[in-house]
Amino acid sequence: MLNQVESLSLVFQALSDPSRRVIVERLCRGPASVSELAEPLDMSLPAVIQHLQVLESSGLVRSEKAGRVRTCRLQRAALQSAEKWLNARRAMWERKLDRLGDYLEQQARNHDDGRKKP
Amino acid sequence: MTARSASHATFVIEREYPFAREKVFAAWADPEAKRRWFACHDDWAPGKHELDFRPGGREHLTTVEPNGVAHIFNAVYFDIVRDERIVYAYEMHLDDRRISVSLATIEFKAAGKGTKLVFTEQGAFLDGYDYPAEREEGTRVGLENLEKELRRRGLS
C-alpha cells in the first residue's frame, strides 16, 4: 500500500502546476477527452499528455481508451484526502482564532462593565 | 516500524476583529491573556502553558483529549514587531510522536477601526499525518477551498 502521506505529496505535486490545475478544474465538471482537455491550453498535445501522466500517477485522474478516444475522469477520493489533510491543521487554528475573538469581546465587555460601576 | 515521510504545505487564515491592533496583539503577547484563548479546548483537559514572549523565547502547551492523547506544542519565537508581526517556529507532538514542524507568521493589519489578522502556516508534516480529533472537522471545506489554498501557496 502506498503510504498515505507519500500519496498526498504526489497529489500536491500534481496540483502545483497551473496547467494541471486547469485540467483538474475542467474534470471537476465531468469526464473529458484528451483533446477537449488540450483545447484551453497553449501547448502541444504531447505536452498535455505528459501533464495527464503526472495527474494519473498521483491518483487524481484515471483514463480509459474507447476506440480512438481517451476519456479522463477525476478520482474524487484522491482529492478529498489532500483536502482533509490541509483542513485538519487549518481547523485547529480556526477554532483557536474563534476563541481569540470571543476572548477579545469578553475583555471589551468586562471593560465596559468596569466603567459603569461607580 | 514507522514509515518515514515528510509532506509540505502552506495555508492562510484571515480574520477580522473589531478591536484595535494593540488589543489583538496583546492577546498573543501577554501570557495570561494568551492562556485564556489558546490553551483551552472545549472538552479537553486544561493544559500546562508557558510563554516567554521575546525573540529566542519559548512557548509550551500540553492539552489532553478526553481519550488520553496528549497534544504537545513547542515553539520558539524569532521575530516580534510590536502590534504588527510575530514569527515563530513550532512542533506538534501527539503523545511522543512528532507530527509536524512548522513556521507560523501572524500579521496584524489595521482595517478601519478593527484589525485584520493574517495567520500563515508553512509546515513539514511528518510520518503519516494523523490528527483524529480534527479530521472530522477537516472534511467540511470543499474543493474550492483546496484550490484557493494551492493558489495561496504561490504555485500559480
Tab-separated table of C-alpha atoms in Angstrom:
chain	number	residue	atom	x	y	z
A	1	MET	CA	0.000	0.000	0.000
A	2	LEU	CA	1.278	3.417	-0.889
A	3	ASN	CA	1.960	5.418	2.253
A	4	GLN	CA	-0.805	7.954	2.693
A	5	VAL	CA	1.497	10.916	3.132
A	6	GLU	CA	3.558	9.940	0.108
A	7	SER	CA	0.429	9.756	-1.979
A	8	LEU	CA	-0.590	13.183	-0.690
A	9	SER	CA	2.788	14.568	-1.692
A	10	LEU	CA	2.137	13.274	-5.183
A	11	VAL	CA	-1.279	14.956	-5.191
A	12	PHE	CA	0.151	18.288	-4.074
A	13	GLN	CA	2.969	17.975	-6.567
A	14	ALA	CA	0.473	17.199	-9.314
A	15	LEU	CA	-1.620	20.236	-8.385
A	16	SER	CA	1.394	22.538	-8.154
A	17	ASP	CA	1.346	23.234	-11.886
A	18	PRO	CA	-1.122	25.813	-13.292
A	19	SER	CA	-1.791	23.816	-16.475
A	20	ARG	CA	-2.558	20.714	-14.471
A	21	ARG	CA	-4.910	22.719	-12.301
A	22	VAL	CA	-6.729	23.880	-15.444
A	23	ILE	CA	-7.123	20.196	-16.352
A	24	VAL	CA	-8.385	19.304	-12.869
A	25	GLU	CA	-10.819	22.239	-12.894
A	26	ARG	CA	-12.214	21.073	-16.211
A	27	LEU	CA	-12.545	17.487	-14.927
A	28	CYS	CA	-14.422	18.725	-11.870
A	29	ARG	CA	-17.275	19.464	-14.277
A	30	GLY	CA	-17.217	15.906	-15.659
A	31	PRO	CA	-15.176	13.479	-17.784
A	32	ALA	CA	-13.444	14.830	-20.896
A	33	SER	CA	-11.382	13.558	-23.812
A	34	VAL	CA	-7.686	14.401	-24.112
A	35	SER	CA	-8.345	16.769	-26.987
A	36	GLU	CA	-11.059	18.572	-25.011
A	37	LEU	CA	-8.607	18.981	-22.148
A	38	ALA	CA	-5.915	20.258	-24.503
A	39	GLU	CA	-8.155	22.903	-26.054
A	40	PRO	CA	-7.769	25.729	-23.488
A	41	LEU	CA	-4.064	25.004	-23.006
A	42	ASP	CA	-1.432	26.742	-25.067
A	43	MET	CA	0.799	23.714	-25.593
A	44	SER	CA	1.383	20.714	-27.832
A	45	LEU	CA	-0.655	17.547	-27.444
A	46	PRO	CA	2.378	15.535	-26.235
A	47	ALA	CA	2.931	18.151	-23.510
A	48	VAL	CA	-0.702	17.811	-22.429
A	49	ILE	CA	-0.326	14.028	-22.346
A	50	GLN	CA	2.731	14.421	-20.129
A	51	HIS	CA	0.742	16.522	-17.680
A	52	LEU	CA	-2.017	13.903	-17.731
A	53	GLN	CA	0.541	11.226	-16.893
A	54	VAL	CA	1.608	13.187	-13.804
A	55	LEU	CA	-2.036	13.532	-12.776
A	56	GLU	CA	-2.640	9.822	-13.346
A	57	SER	CA	0.371	8.729	-11.318
A	58	SER	CA	-0.804	10.925	-8.429
A	59	GLY	CA	-4.113	9.061	-8.460
A	60	LEU	CA	-6.076	12.253	-9.173
A	61	VAL	CA	-7.097	11.236	-12.689
A	62	ARG	CA	-7.961	7.944	-14.394
A	63	SER	CA	-8.310	7.481	-18.129
A	64	GLU	CA	-9.715	4.806	-20.410
A	65	LYS	CA	-9.434	4.395	-24.115
A	66	ALA	CA	-12.541	3.583	-26.106
A	67	GLY	CA	-11.741	3.237	-29.812
A	68	ARG	CA	-9.573	6.231	-30.690
A	69	VAL	CA	-10.766	8.450	-27.844
A	70	ARG	CA	-9.109	8.511	-24.425
A	71	THR	CA	-11.506	9.787	-21.757
A	72	CYS	CA	-10.218	11.190	-18.475
A	73	ARG	CA	-12.112	11.442	-15.227
A	74	LEU	CA	-11.332	12.848	-11.812
A	75	GLN	CA	-10.836	10.462	-8.890
A	76	ARG	CA	-12.515	12.421	-6.161
A	77	ALA	CA	-11.203	10.256	-3.331
A	78	ALA	CA	-7.605	11.366	-4.008
A	79	LEU	CA	-8.650	14.989	-3.999
A	80	GLN	CA	-10.554	14.572	-0.766
A	81	SER	CA	-7.588	13.087	1.083
A	82	ALA	CA	-5.482	16.138	0.181
A	83	GLU	CA	-8.316	18.369	1.261
A	84	LYS	CA	-8.733	16.579	4.606
A	85	TRP	CA	-5.054	16.767	5.310
A	86	LEU	CA	-4.777	20.532	4.831
A	87	ASN	CA	-8.022	21.258	6.603
A	88	ALA	CA	-7.134	19.274	9.705
A	89	ARG	CA	-4.448	21.697	10.788
A	90	ARG	CA	-6.409	24.630	9.489
A	91	ALA	CA	-9.430	23.609	11.575
A	92	MET	CA	-7.318	23.658	14.725
A	93	TRP	CA	-6.249	27.242	14.052
A	94	GLU	CA	-9.716	28.365	13.022
A	95	ARG	CA	-11.049	27.194	16.358
A	96	LYS	CA	-8.249	28.947	18.216
A	97	LEU	CA	-8.784	32.185	16.325
A	98	ASP	CA	-12.536	31.981	17.027
A	99	ARG	CA	-11.709	31.715	20.703
A	100	LEU	CA	-9.388	34.712	20.376
A	101	GLY	CA	-12.393	36.690	19.047
A	102	ASP	CA	-14.553	35.503	21.968
A	103	TYR	CA	-11.815	36.423	24.412
A	104	LEU	CA	-11.437	39.938	22.956
A	105	GLU	CA	-15.186	40.521	23.124
A	106	GLN	CA	-15.342	39.340	26.684
A	107	GLN	CA	-12.475	41.658	27.615
A	108	ALA	CA	-14.288	44.594	25.999
A	109	ARG	CA	-17.493	43.740	27.909
A	110	ASN	CA	-15.622	43.457	31.206
A	111	HIS	CA	-14.006	46.801	30.498
A	112	ASP	CA	-17.401	48.445	29.840
A	113	ASP	CA	-18.887	46.893	32.971
A	114	GLY	CA	-15.934	48.180	34.966
A	115	ARG	CA	-16.539	51.723	33.724
A	116	LYS	CA	-20.254	51.645	34.570
A	117	LYS	CA	-19.552	50.849	38.201
A	118	PRO	CA	-19.200	53.887	40.485
B	1	MET	CA	8.245	0.274	12.264
B	2	THR	CA	7.223	3.827	11.419
B	3	ALA	CA	7.232	4.647	7.720
B	4	ARG	CA	9.242	7.855	7.456
B	5	SER	CA	7.879	10.587	5.255
B	6	ALA	CA	7.608	14.365	5.037
B	7	SER	CA	4.996	16.365	3.215
B	8	HIS	CA	4.882	20.142	2.834
B	9	ALA	CA	2.073	22.629	2.603
B	10	THR	CA	1.078	26.174	3.439
B	11	PHE	CA	-2.265	27.561	4.470
B	12	VAL	CA	-3.516	31.020	5.322
B	13	ILE	CA	-6.363	32.057	7.604
B	14	GLU	CA	-7.622	35.638	7.693
B	15	ARG	CA	-9.771	37.043	10.452
B	16	GLU	CA	-11.114	40.492	11.201
B	17	TYR	CA	-11.648	41.539	14.781
B	18	PRO	CA	-13.479	44.759	15.706
B	19	PHE	CA	-10.684	45.770	18.066
B	20	ALA	CA	-7.548	47.875	17.738
B	21	ARG	CA	-4.285	46.217	16.742
B	22	GLU	CA	-2.719	46.778	20.172
B	23	LYS	CA	-5.550	44.816	21.778
B	24	VAL	CA	-5.321	41.905	19.347
B	25	PHE	CA	-1.539	41.834	19.552
B	26	ALA	CA	-1.636	41.882	23.364
B	27	ALA	CA	-3.744	38.712	23.348
B	28	TRP	CA	-0.724	36.961	21.767
B	29	ALA	CA	1.958	38.693	23.804
B	30	ASP	CA	0.644	38.525	27.358
B	31	PRO	CA	0.942	35.005	28.833
B	32	GLU	CA	-2.183	35.371	30.958
B	33	ALA	CA	-4.231	36.630	28.007
B	34	LYS	CA	-2.884	34.007	25.637
B	35	ARG	CA	-3.745	31.211	28.022
B	36	ARG	CA	-7.362	32.360	28.018
B	37	TRP	CA	-7.958	31.653	24.336
B	38	PHE	CA	-5.035	29.487	23.215
B	39	ALA	CA	-4.680	26.907	25.958
B	40	CYS	CA	-8.275	25.870	26.457
B	41	HIS	CA	-10.214	23.403	24.366
B	42	ASP	CA	-13.952	22.840	24.680
B	43	ASP	CA	-13.954	19.411	26.326
B	44	TRP	CA	-10.246	18.748	26.719
B	45	ALA	CA	-8.294	18.812	29.949
B	46	PRO	CA	-6.834	22.302	30.546
B	47	GLY	CA	-3.214	22.420	29.526
B	48	LYS	CA	0.107	23.275	31.012
B	49	HIS	CA	1.132	26.519	29.348
B	50	GLU	CA	4.338	28.555	29.451
B	51	LEU	CA	5.135	31.591	27.326
B	52	ASP	CA	8.335	33.628	27.163
B	53	PHE	CA	7.356	36.207	24.554
B	54	ARG	CA	10.592	37.632	23.103
B	55	PRO	CA	12.870	36.703	20.169
B	56	GLY	CA	14.560	33.488	21.243
B	57	GLY	CA	11.858	32.879	23.852
B	58	ARG	CA	9.845	29.659	24.025
B	59	GLU	CA	6.267	28.582	24.431
B	60	HIS	CA	4.929	25.245	25.578
B	61	LEU	CA	1.389	23.913	25.699
B	62	THR	CA	0.118	20.440	26.578
B	63	THR	CA	-3.567	19.635	26.145
B	64	VAL	CA	-5.060	16.196	26.668
B	65	GLU	CA	-8.002	14.816	24.700
B	66	PRO	CA	-10.757	13.027	26.624
B	67	ASN	CA	-9.329	9.743	25.249
B	68	GLY	CA	-5.989	10.497	26.922
B	69	VAL	CA	-3.988	11.516	23.835
B	70	ALA	CA	-1.666	14.424	24.659
B	71	HIS	CA	-1.225	17.230	22.101
B	72	ILE	CA	2.094	18.938	22.762
B	73	PHE	CA	3.009	22.303	21.224
B	74	ASN	CA	6.563	23.688	21.480
B	75	ALA	CA	7.503	26.992	19.869
B	76	VAL	CA	10.491	29.308	19.537
B	77	TYR	CA	9.873	32.976	18.712
B	78	PHE	CA	12.099	34.528	16.085
B	79	ASP	CA	10.604	37.838	15.044
B	80	ILE	CA	8.394	40.159	17.058
B	81	VAL	CA	7.358	43.587	15.756
B	82	ARG	CA	5.004	45.088	18.297
B	83	ASP	CA	1.406	45.391	17.039
B	84	GLU	CA	2.477	44.273	13.568
B	85	ARG	CA	4.040	40.836	13.257
B	86	ILE	CA	5.025	37.648	15.051
B	87	VAL	CA	7.068	34.831	13.512
B	88	TYR	CA	7.681	31.589	15.368
B	89	ALA	CA	8.573	28.005	14.599
B	90	TYR	CA	6.639	25.235	16.290
B	91	GLU	CA	6.488	21.487	16.542
B	92	MET	CA	3.451	19.385	17.389
B	93	HIS	CA	3.591	16.028	19.116
B	94	LEU	CA	0.783	13.527	19.591
B	95	ASP	CA	1.999	11.805	22.744
B	96	ASP	CA	5.663	11.100	21.931
B	97	ARG	CA	5.257	11.220	18.184
B	98	ARG	CA	6.371	14.400	16.367
B	99	ILE	CA	3.758	15.001	13.665
B	100	SER	CA	4.830	18.365	12.278
B	101	VAL	CA	7.371	21.171	12.341
B	102	SER	CA	6.027	24.490	11.082
B	103	LEU	CA	6.740	28.162	10.654
B	104	ALA	CA	3.880	30.442	11.695
B	105	THR	CA	3.642	34.106	10.706
B	106	ILE	CA	0.962	36.290	12.245
B	107	GLU	CA	0.427	39.707	10.698
B	108	PHE	CA	-1.745	42.376	12.283
B	109	LYS	CA	-3.110	44.955	9.829
B	110	ALA	CA	-5.273	47.948	10.612
B	111	ALA	CA	-8.710	47.556	8.986
B	112	GLY	CA	-10.902	50.571	9.724
B	113	LYS	CA	-11.310	50.657	13.485
B	114	GLY	CA	-10.524	46.965	13.717
B	115	THR	CA	-7.726	44.594	12.893
B	116	LYS	CA	-7.203	42.137	10.098
B	117	LEU	CA	-5.191	39.182	11.322
B	118	VAL	CA	-3.421	37.041	8.745
B	119	PHE	CA	-2.160	33.683	10.000
B	120	THR	CA	0.167	31.800	7.648
B	121	GLU	CA	1.492	28.347	8.409
B	122	GLN	CA	4.226	26.695	6.338
B	123	GLY	CA	4.617	23.167	7.543
B	124	ALA	CA	6.530	19.931	7.184
B	125	PHE	CA	4.101	17.173	8.173
B	126	LEU	CA	5.816	14.002	9.264
B	127	ASP	CA	5.391	10.230	9.114
B	128	GLY	CA	1.763	9.874	8.093
B	129	TYR	CA	-0.108	12.830	9.407
B	130	ASP	CA	-2.893	11.695	11.671
B	131	TYR	CA	-4.954	14.045	13.742
B	132	PRO	CA	-8.160	12.198	14.634
B	133	ALA	CA	-9.775	14.965	16.660
B	134	GLU	CA	-9.518	17.425	13.792
B	135	ARG	CA	-10.130	15.096	10.926
B	136	GLU	CA	-13.897	15.177	11.022
B	137	GLU	CA	-13.987	18.939	11.059
B	138	GLY	CA	-11.313	18.971	8.421
B	139	THR	CA	-13.618	17.434	5.866
B	140	ARG	CA	-16.133	20.225	5.737
B	141	VAL	CA	-14.341	22.590	3.399
B	142	GLY	CA	-14.757	21.806	-0.260
B	143	LEU	CA	-12.709	21.576	-3.381
B	144	GLU	CA	-12.887	25.319	-3.900
B	145	ASN	CA	-11.008	25.916	-0.688
B	146	LEU	CA	-8.322	23.450	-1.599
B	147	GLU	CA	-7.920	25.274	-4.873
B	148	LYS	CA	-7.657	28.575	-3.003
B	149	GLU	CA	-5.032	27.143	-0.673
B	150	LEU	CA	-2.976	25.869	-3.526
B	151	ARG	CA	-3.065	29.235	-5.202
B	152	ARG	CA	-2.001	30.849	-1.956
B	153	ARG	CA	0.991	28.602	-1.862
B	154	GLY	CA	2.232	30.790	-4.680
B	155	LEU	CA	2.324	27.971	-7.160
B	156	SER	CA	0.360	29.747	-9.869
